[in-house]
Coordinates of N, CA and C in Angstrom, one line a residue:
M12 N -1.6 15.5 15.2 CA -1.0 14.7 14.1 C 0.2 15.5 13.5
S13 N 1.1 14.7 13.0 CA 2.3 15.3 12.4 C 2.1 15.8 11.0
D14 N 3.0 16.6 10.5 CA 2.8 17.1 9.1 C 2.8 16.0 8.1
V15 N 3.7 15.0 8.4 CA 3.8 13.8 7.5 C 2.4 13.1 7.4
H16 N 1.9 12.9 8.6 CA 0.6 12.2 8.7 C -0.5 13.0 8.0
D17 N -0.5 14.3 8.2 CA -1.5 15.1 7.5 C -1.4 15.1 6.0
R18 N -0.1 15.2 5.6 CA 0.1 15.1 4.1 C -0.3 13.8 3.5
I19 N 0.0 12.7 4.1 CA -0.4 11.4 3.6 C -1.9 11.2 3.7
S20 N -2.5 11.6 4.8 CA -4.0 11.6 4.9 C -4.7 12.4 3.9
A21 N -4.3 13.6 3.6 CA -4.9 14.4 2.6 C -4.9 13.8 1.2
S22 N -3.7 13.3 0.9 CA -3.5 12.6 -0.4 C -4.4 11.3 -0.5
F23 N -4.3 10.5 0.5 CA -5.1 9.3 0.6 C -6.6 9.6 0.4
D24 N -7.1 10.6 1.1 CA -8.5 10.9 1.0 C -8.9 11.4 -0.3
A25 N -8.0 11.9 -1.1 CA -8.3 12.4 -2.5 C -8.3 11.3 -3.5
Q26 N -7.9 10.1 -3.1 CA -7.8 9.0 -4.1 C -9.2 8.3 -4.2
G27 N -9.8 8.3 -5.3 CA -11.0 7.7 -5.5 C -11.0 6.2 -5.4
L28 N -9.9 5.6 -5.9 CA -9.8 4.1 -5.9 C -9.7 3.6 -4.4
M29 N -9.0 4.2 -3.6 CA -8.9 3.7 -2.2 C -10.3 3.7 -1.5
S30 N -11.0 4.8 -1.8 CA -12.4 4.9 -1.3 C -13.3 3.8 -1.9
T31 N -13.2 3.6 -3.2 CA -14.0 2.6 -3.9 C -13.8 1.2 -3.3
L32 N -12.5 0.9 -3.0 CA -12.1 -0.4 -2.4 C -12.5 -0.5 -1.0
G33 N -12.8 0.6 -0.3 CA -13.1 0.5 1.2 C -11.8 0.5 2.0
A34 N -10.7 0.9 1.4 CA -9.4 0.9 2.2 C -9.3 2.1 3.1
Q35 N -8.5 1.9 4.2 CA -8.3 3.0 5.2 C -6.9 3.0 5.6
L36 N -6.4 4.2 5.9 CA -5.0 4.3 6.4 C -5.0 3.6 7.8
A37 N -4.0 2.8 8.1 CA -4.0 2.1 9.4 C -2.7 2.6 10.2
L38 N -1.7 3.1 9.5 CA -0.5 3.5 10.1 C 0.3 4.4 9.2
V39 N 0.8 5.5 9.7 CA 1.7 6.4 8.9 C 2.8 6.8 9.8
E40 N 4.0 6.4 9.4 CA 5.3 6.7 10.1 C 6.3 7.1 9.0
E41 N 7.3 7.8 9.4 CA 8.4 8.1 8.4 C 8.9 6.7 7.9
G42 N 8.8 6.5 6.6 CA 9.3 5.3 6.0 C 8.4 4.1 6.0
E43 N 7.2 4.2 6.6 CA 6.3 3.1 6.6 C 4.9 3.6 6.6
V44 N 4.0 2.9 5.8 CA 2.6 3.2 5.7 C 1.9 1.8 5.6
Q45 N 0.8 1.7 6.4 CA 0.0 0.5 6.3 C -1.4 0.9 5.9
I46 N -2.0 0.1 5.1 CA -3.4 0.4 4.6 C -4.2 -0.9 4.8
A47 N -5.3 -0.7 5.5 CA -6.2 -1.8 5.8 C -7.3 -1.9 4.8
L48 N -7.7 -3.2 4.4 CA -8.7 -3.5 3.4 C -9.6 -4.6 4.0
P49 N -10.9 -4.2 4.3 CA -11.8 -5.3 4.8 C -12.2 -6.2 3.6
F50 N -12.5 -7.4 3.9 CA -13.0 -8.3 2.9 C -14.3 -7.8 2.4
S51 N -14.6 -7.8 1.1 CA -15.8 -7.5 0.5 C -16.1 -8.4 -0.7
K52 N -17.3 -8.9 -0.7 CA -17.6 -9.8 -1.9 C -17.5 -9.0 -3.2
G53 N -17.7 -7.7 -3.1 CA -17.5 -6.9 -4.3 C -16.1 -6.8 -4.8
L54 N -15.1 -7.2 -4.0 CA -13.7 -7.2 -4.5 C -13.2 -8.6 -4.8
S55 N -14.1 -9.6 -4.8 CA -13.7 -11.0 -5.0 C -13.7 -11.4 -6.5
Q56 N -12.9 -12.4 -6.7 CA -12.9 -13.0 -8.1 C -13.7 -14.2 -8.1
Q57 N -13.7 -15.0 -9.1 CA -14.7 -16.1 -9.3 C -14.6 -17.2 -8.3
H58 N -13.4 -17.3 -7.6 CA -13.3 -18.4 -6.6 C -13.6 -17.9 -5.2
G59 N -14.0 -16.6 -5.0 CA -14.3 -16.0 -3.7 C -13.2 -15.4 -3.0
Y60 N -11.9 -15.4 -3.6 CA -10.8 -14.7 -3.0 C -10.9 -13.3 -3.3
V61 N -10.2 -12.4 -2.6 CA -10.1 -11.0 -3.0 C -9.2 -11.0 -4.3
H62 N -9.7 -10.2 -5.2 CA -9.0 -10.2 -6.6 C -7.6 -9.6 -6.4
A63 N -6.7 -10.2 -7.2 CA -5.3 -9.7 -7.2 C -5.2 -8.2 -7.5
G64 N -6.1 -7.7 -8.3 CA -6.0 -6.3 -8.7 C -6.3 -5.4 -7.4
A65 N -7.2 -5.8 -6.6 CA -7.4 -5.1 -5.3 C -6.2 -5.1 -4.4
I66 N -5.7 -6.3 -4.2 CA -4.5 -6.5 -3.4 C -3.3 -5.7 -3.9
T67 N -3.1 -5.8 -5.2 CA -2.0 -5.0 -5.8 C -2.2 -3.5 -5.6
S68 N -3.4 -3.0 -5.7 CA -3.7 -1.6 -5.6 C -3.4 -1.1 -4.2
V69 N -3.7 -1.9 -3.2 CA -3.5 -1.4 -1.8 C -2.0 -1.5 -1.4
V70 N -1.3 -2.5 -1.9 CA 0.1 -2.6 -1.5 C 0.9 -1.6 -2.4
D71 N 0.5 -1.3 -3.6 CA 1.2 -0.3 -4.4 C 1.0 1.1 -3.7
S72 N -0.2 1.4 -3.2 CA -0.4 2.6 -2.5 C 0.3 2.7 -1.2
A73 N 0.4 1.6 -0.5 CA 1.2 1.6 0.8 C 2.7 1.9 0.5
C74 N 3.2 1.3 -0.6 CA 4.6 1.6 -0.9 C 4.8 3.1 -1.4
G75 N 3.8 3.5 -2.2 CA 3.9 4.9 -2.7 C 3.8 5.9 -1.5
Y76 N 2.9 5.7 -0.6 CA 2.8 6.6 0.5 C 4.0 6.5 1.5
A77 N 4.6 5.3 1.6 CA 5.8 5.2 2.4 C 6.9 6.0 1.8
A78 N 7.0 6.0 0.5 CA 8.0 6.8 -0.2 C 7.7 8.3 -0.1
L79 N 6.4 8.7 -0.1 CA 6.0 10.1 0.1 C 6.4 10.6 1.5
T80 N 6.4 9.7 2.5 CA 6.9 10.2 3.8 C 8.3 10.7 3.8
M81 N 9.1 10.2 2.8 CA 10.5 10.5 2.7 C 10.8 11.5 1.6
A82 N 9.8 11.9 0.8 CA 10.1 12.7 -0.4 C 10.4 14.2 0.1
P83 N 11.2 14.9 -0.7 CA 11.6 16.2 -0.3 C 10.3 17.1 -0.4
H84 N 10.3 18.2 0.4 CA 9.2 19.2 0.4 C 9.0 19.7 -1.0
G85 N 7.8 19.8 -1.4 CA 7.4 20.3 -2.8 C 7.4 19.2 -3.8
Y86 N 7.5 17.9 -3.4 CA 7.5 16.8 -4.3 C 6.3 15.9 -4.0
E87 N 5.8 15.2 -5.1 CA 4.8 14.1 -5.0 C 5.5 12.9 -5.5
V88 N 4.8 11.8 -5.5 CA 5.4 10.5 -6.0 C 4.5 9.8 -6.9
V89 N 5.1 9.1 -7.8 CA 4.4 8.2 -8.7 C 5.2 6.8 -8.8
T90 N 4.5 5.8 -9.1 CA 5.1 4.5 -9.2 C 5.8 4.4 -10.6
A91 N 7.0 4.0 -10.6 CA 7.7 3.7 -11.9 C 7.6 2.3 -12.3
E92 N 7.7 1.4 -11.3 CA 7.6 -0.1 -11.6 C 7.4 -0.8 -10.3
F93 N 6.8 -2.0 -10.5 CA 6.8 -2.9 -9.3 C 6.7 -4.4 -9.8
K94 N 7.1 -5.2 -8.9 CA 7.0 -6.7 -9.0 C 6.3 -7.2 -7.8
I95 N 5.3 -8.0 -8.1 CA 4.5 -8.6 -7.0 C 4.5 -10.1 -7.1
N96 N 4.6 -10.8 -6.0 CA 4.4 -12.2 -5.9 C 3.3 -12.5 -5.0
F97 N 2.4 -13.4 -5.5 CA 1.2 -13.9 -4.7 C 1.6 -15.2 -4.2
M98 N 1.7 -15.4 -2.9 CA 2.1 -16.7 -2.3 C 1.0 -17.6 -1.9
R99 N -0.2 -17.0 -1.7 CA -1.4 -17.9 -1.4 C -2.6 -17.0 -1.8
P100 N -3.7 -17.7 -1.8 CA -5.0 -16.9 -2.2 C -5.3 -15.9 -1.1
A101 N -5.9 -14.8 -1.5 CA -6.3 -13.7 -0.6 C -7.6 -14.1 0.1
I102 N -7.5 -14.9 1.1 CA -8.6 -15.4 1.9 C -8.4 -14.8 3.3
G103 N -9.5 -14.1 3.8 CA -9.4 -13.5 5.1 C -10.6 -12.6 5.4
D104 N -10.7 -12.1 6.6 CA -11.7 -11.1 7.0 C -11.2 -9.7 6.7
R105 N -9.9 -9.5 6.8 CA -9.3 -8.2 6.5 C -7.9 -8.4 6.1
F106 N -7.4 -7.4 5.4 CA -6.0 -7.5 4.8 C -5.3 -6.2 5.2
V107 N -4.0 -6.3 5.5 CA -3.2 -5.1 5.7 C -2.0 -5.1 4.8
A108 N -1.9 -4.0 4.0 CA -0.8 -3.8 3.1 C 0.2 -2.9 3.8
I109 N 1.5 -3.4 3.9 CA 2.5 -2.7 4.6 C 3.6 -2.3 3.6
G110 N 3.8 -1.0 3.4 CA 4.8 -0.5 2.6 C 6.0 0.1 3.4
K111 N 7.2 -0.3 3.1 CA 8.4 0.2 3.8 C 9.4 0.7 2.8
V112 N 10.1 1.8 3.2 CA 11.2 2.3 2.4 C 12.4 1.5 2.6
I113 N 13.0 1.1 1.6 CA 14.3 0.4 1.7 C 15.4 1.4 1.5
S114 N 15.3 2.2 0.5 CA 16.3 3.2 0.1 C 15.6 4.4 -0.5
A115 N 15.9 5.6 0.1 CA 15.3 6.8 -0.4 C 16.4 7.7 -1.0
G116 N 16.3 7.9 -2.3 CA 17.3 8.8 -3.0 C 16.7 10.1 -3.3
K117 N 17.4 10.9 -4.1 CA 17.0 12.2 -4.5 C 15.8 12.1 -5.5
L118 N 15.8 11.1 -6.4 CA 14.8 11.0 -7.4 C 14.0 9.7 -7.2
L119 N 14.7 8.6 -6.8 CA 14.0 7.3 -6.8 C 14.0 6.8 -5.3
T120 N 12.9 6.1 -5.0 CA 12.8 5.4 -3.7 C 12.4 4.0 -4.0
V121 N 13.1 3.1 -3.4 CA 12.8 1.7 -3.5 C 12.1 1.2 -2.2
C122 N 11.0 0.6 -2.4 CA 10.2 0.1 -1.3 C 9.9 -1.4 -1.4
A123 N 9.7 -1.9 -0.2 CA 9.2 -3.3 -0.1 C 7.8 -3.3 0.5
G124 N 7.0 -4.2 0.0 CA 5.6 -4.3 0.5 C 5.2 -5.7 0.8
E125 N 4.3 -5.8 1.8 CA 3.7 -7.1 2.1 C 2.3 -6.9 2.3
V126 N 1.5 -8.0 2.1 CA 0.1 -8.0 2.4 C -0.2 -9.1 3.3
H127 N -0.7 -8.8 4.5 CA -1.1 -9.8 5.5 C -2.6 -10.0 5.5
A128 N -3.0 -11.3 5.5 CA -4.4 -11.7 5.6 C -4.7 -12.1 7.0
Y129 N -5.8 -11.6 7.6 CA -6.2 -11.9 8.9 C -7.5 -12.7 8.9
S130 N -7.5 -13.9 9.5 CA -8.7 -14.7 9.6 C -8.8 -15.1 11.1
G131 N -9.6 -14.4 11.8 CA -9.6 -14.6 13.3 C -8.3 -14.3 13.9
A132 N -7.7 -15.2 14.6 CA -6.3 -15.0 15.2 C -5.2 -15.4 14.2
T133 N -5.5 -15.9 13.1 CA -4.5 -16.4 12.1 C -4.1 -15.3 11.2
V134 N -2.8 -15.1 11.0 CA -2.3 -14.1 10.1 C -1.3 -14.8 9.1
K135 N -1.5 -14.5 7.8 CA -0.6 -15.1 6.8 C -0.2 -14.0 5.8
V136 N 1.1 -14.1 5.4 CA 1.6 -13.2 4.4 C 1.1 -13.8 3.0
I137 N 0.3 -13.0 2.3 CA -0.2 -13.5 1.0 C 0.5 -13.0 -0.2
A138 N 1.2 -11.8 -0.1 CA 1.8 -11.2 -1.2 C 3.0 -10.4 -0.8
A139 N 4.0 -10.3 -1.7 CA 5.2 -9.4 -1.5 C 5.4 -8.6 -2.7
M140 N 5.8 -7.4 -2.5 CA 6.1 -6.4 -3.6 C 7.4 -5.8 -3.4
Q141 N 8.1 -5.5 -4.6 CA 9.1 -4.5 -4.6 C 8.8 -3.4 -5.6
A142 N 8.9 -2.2 -5.2 CA 8.4 -1.1 -6.0 C 9.5 0.0 -6.1
T143 N 9.6 0.6 -7.3 CA 10.4 1.8 -7.5 C 9.5 3.0 -7.6
I144 N 9.7 4.0 -6.8 CA 8.8 5.2 -6.8 C 9.6 6.4 -7.2
V145 N 9.1 7.2 -8.0 CA 9.8 8.4 -8.5 C 9.2 9.7 -7.8
N146 N 10.1 10.5 -7.3 CA 9.7 11.8 -6.8 C 9.5 12.8 -8.0
V147 N 8.4 13.4 -8.0 CA 8.1 14.4 -9.1 C 7.8 15.7 -8.5
H148 N 8.4 16.8 -9.0 CA 8.1 18.1 -8.5 C 6.7 18.5 -8.8
R149 N 6.0 19.1 -7.8 CA 4.6 19.5 -7.9 C 4.4 20.5 -9.0

Protein backbone atom coordinates (compact mmCIF):
# COMPACT_ATOMS: atom_id res chain seq x y z
CA MET A 1 0.00 0.00 0.00
CA SER A 2 1.07 3.59 -0.62
CA ASP A 3 1.77 6.16 2.07
CA VAL A 4 -1.36 8.06 0.96
CA HIS A 5 -3.53 4.96 1.30
CA ASP A 6 -2.04 4.14 4.71
CA ARG A 7 -2.61 7.72 5.90
CA ILE A 8 -6.25 7.75 4.75
CA SER A 9 -6.92 4.25 6.13
CA ALA A 10 -5.52 5.10 9.56
CA SER A 11 -7.61 8.27 9.77
CA PHE A 12 -10.75 6.53 8.49
CA ASP A 13 -10.34 3.69 11.01
CA ALA A 14 -10.12 6.27 13.82
CA GLN A 15 -13.52 7.78 12.92
CA GLY A 16 -16.28 6.51 15.15
CA LEU A 17 -19.05 7.74 12.87
CA MET A 18 -17.93 5.81 9.80
CA SER A 19 -17.75 2.65 11.92
CA THR A 20 -21.20 3.32 13.40
CA LEU A 21 -22.67 3.76 9.91
CA GLY A 22 -21.00 0.57 8.64
CA ALA A 23 -19.09 2.51 5.97
CA GLN A 24 -15.89 1.19 4.40
CA LEU A 25 -13.15 2.67 2.24
CA ALA A 26 -13.65 1.43 -1.31
CA LEU A 27 -10.96 3.39 -3.20
CA VAL A 28 -8.09 5.69 -2.29
CA GLU A 29 -6.17 7.47 -5.04
CA GLU A 30 -4.49 10.84 -5.18
CA GLY A 31 -7.36 13.31 -5.50
CA GLU A 32 -10.17 10.75 -5.18
CA VAL A 33 -11.66 8.68 -2.37
CA GLN A 34 -14.69 6.40 -2.47
CA ILE A 35 -16.60 5.20 0.58
CA ALA A 36 -19.11 2.34 0.42
CA LEU A 37 -22.20 2.25 2.62
CA PRO A 38 -24.42 -0.84 2.71
CA PHE A 39 -28.15 -0.35 3.20
CA SER A 40 -29.18 -0.77 6.82
CA LYS A 41 -32.64 -0.38 8.29
CA GLY A 42 -30.88 1.31 11.20
CA LEU A 43 -29.90 4.18 8.86
CA SER A 44 -33.38 4.64 7.38
CA GLN A 45 -35.84 7.44 7.88
CA GLN A 46 -39.61 7.10 8.26
CA HIS A 47 -40.20 6.24 4.57
CA GLY A 48 -37.57 3.48 4.50
CA TYR A 49 -34.94 5.44 2.53
CA VAL A 50 -31.45 5.91 3.93
CA HIS A 51 -31.52 9.11 5.96
CA ALA A 52 -30.06 12.25 4.38
CA GLY A 53 -27.77 12.63 7.40
CA ALA A 54 -26.09 9.27 6.71
CA ILE A 55 -25.71 10.06 3.00
CA THR A 56 -24.31 13.52 3.79
CA SER A 57 -21.85 12.07 6.30
CA VAL A 58 -20.29 9.60 3.88
CA VAL A 59 -20.00 12.04 0.97
CA ASP A 60 -18.57 14.74 3.28
CA SER A 61 -15.98 12.21 4.47
CA ALA A 62 -15.21 11.14 0.88
CA CYS A 63 -14.57 14.77 -0.07
CA GLY A 64 -12.50 15.38 3.05
CA TYR A 65 -10.36 12.32 2.48
CA ALA A 66 -9.91 13.20 -1.20
CA ALA A 67 -8.60 16.58 0.00
CA LEU A 68 -6.33 14.86 2.54
CA THR A 69 -4.67 12.92 -0.29
CA MET A 70 -3.48 16.29 -1.63
CA ALA A 71 -2.72 18.03 1.68
CA PRO A 72 0.87 18.99 2.45
CA HIS A 73 2.87 16.77 4.80
CA GLY A 74 2.12 17.62 8.44
CA TYR A 75 -1.44 18.80 7.74
CA GLU A 76 -4.89 17.38 8.45
CA VAL A 77 -8.16 18.60 6.99
CA VAL A 78 -11.54 19.84 8.22
CA THR A 79 -14.66 20.80 6.31
CA ALA A 80 -15.29 24.56 6.11
CA GLU A 81 -18.57 24.34 4.19
CA PHE A 82 -20.57 22.23 1.81
CA LYS A 83 -23.67 22.33 -0.35
CA ILE A 84 -25.56 19.13 -1.06
CA ASN A 85 -28.38 18.42 -3.47
CA PHE A 86 -30.54 15.31 -3.13
CA MET A 87 -31.87 14.38 -6.55
CA ARG A 88 -33.86 11.28 -5.61
CA PRO A 89 -34.56 9.14 -2.54
CA ALA A 90 -31.70 7.03 -1.19
CA ILE A 91 -33.09 3.66 -2.25
CA GLY A 92 -30.66 0.82 -2.88
CA ASP A 93 -28.77 -2.18 -1.60
CA ARG A 94 -25.57 -0.18 -1.26
CA PHE A 95 -24.30 3.32 -1.82
CA VAL A 96 -20.92 4.66 -2.92
CA ALA A 97 -19.85 8.19 -2.06
CA ILE A 98 -17.20 9.54 -4.42
CA GLY A 99 -15.13 12.57 -3.45
CA LYS A 100 -12.86 14.22 -6.03
CA VAL A 101 -10.54 17.19 -5.73
CA ILE A 102 -11.39 19.99 -8.14
CA SER A 103 -8.72 22.43 -6.96
CA ALA A 104 -6.09 21.97 -4.24
CA GLY A 105 -4.56 25.14 -2.88
CA LYS A 106 -2.18 25.88 -0.06
CA LEU A 107 -4.97 26.32 2.51
CA LEU A 108 -8.25 25.47 0.77
CA THR A 109 -9.27 22.50 -1.34
CA VAL A 110 -12.51 22.46 -3.32
CA CYS A 111 -14.05 19.04 -3.88
CA ALA A 112 -17.01 17.61 -5.75
CA GLY A 113 -18.89 14.63 -4.40
CA GLU A 114 -21.52 12.26 -5.72
CA VAL A 115 -23.42 9.42 -4.13
CA HIS A 116 -24.41 6.48 -6.32
CA ALA A 117 -27.17 4.07 -5.28
CA TYR A 118 -26.87 0.45 -6.44
CA SER A 119 -29.96 -1.75 -6.73
CA GLY A 120 -28.97 -4.96 -8.49
CA ALA A 121 -27.57 -3.89 -11.88
CA THR A 122 -29.16 -0.41 -11.68
CA VAL A 123 -27.03 2.57 -10.62
CA LYS A 124 -28.44 6.04 -9.98
CA VAL A 125 -26.83 9.26 -8.79
CA ILE A 126 -28.85 10.30 -5.77
CA ALA A 127 -26.85 13.24 -4.38
CA ALA A 128 -24.23 15.80 -5.40
CA MET A 129 -22.01 17.87 -3.10
CA GLN A 130 -19.56 20.70 -3.42
CA ALA A 131 -17.29 21.12 -0.42
CA THR A 132 -14.55 23.46 0.74
CA ILE A 133 -11.95 21.73 2.87
CA VAL A 134 -9.33 23.53 4.97
CA ASN A 135 -5.80 22.28 5.56
CA VAL A 136 -4.89 22.63 9.23
CA HIS A 137 -1.42 22.13 10.69
CA ARG A 138 -1.25 19.18 13.07
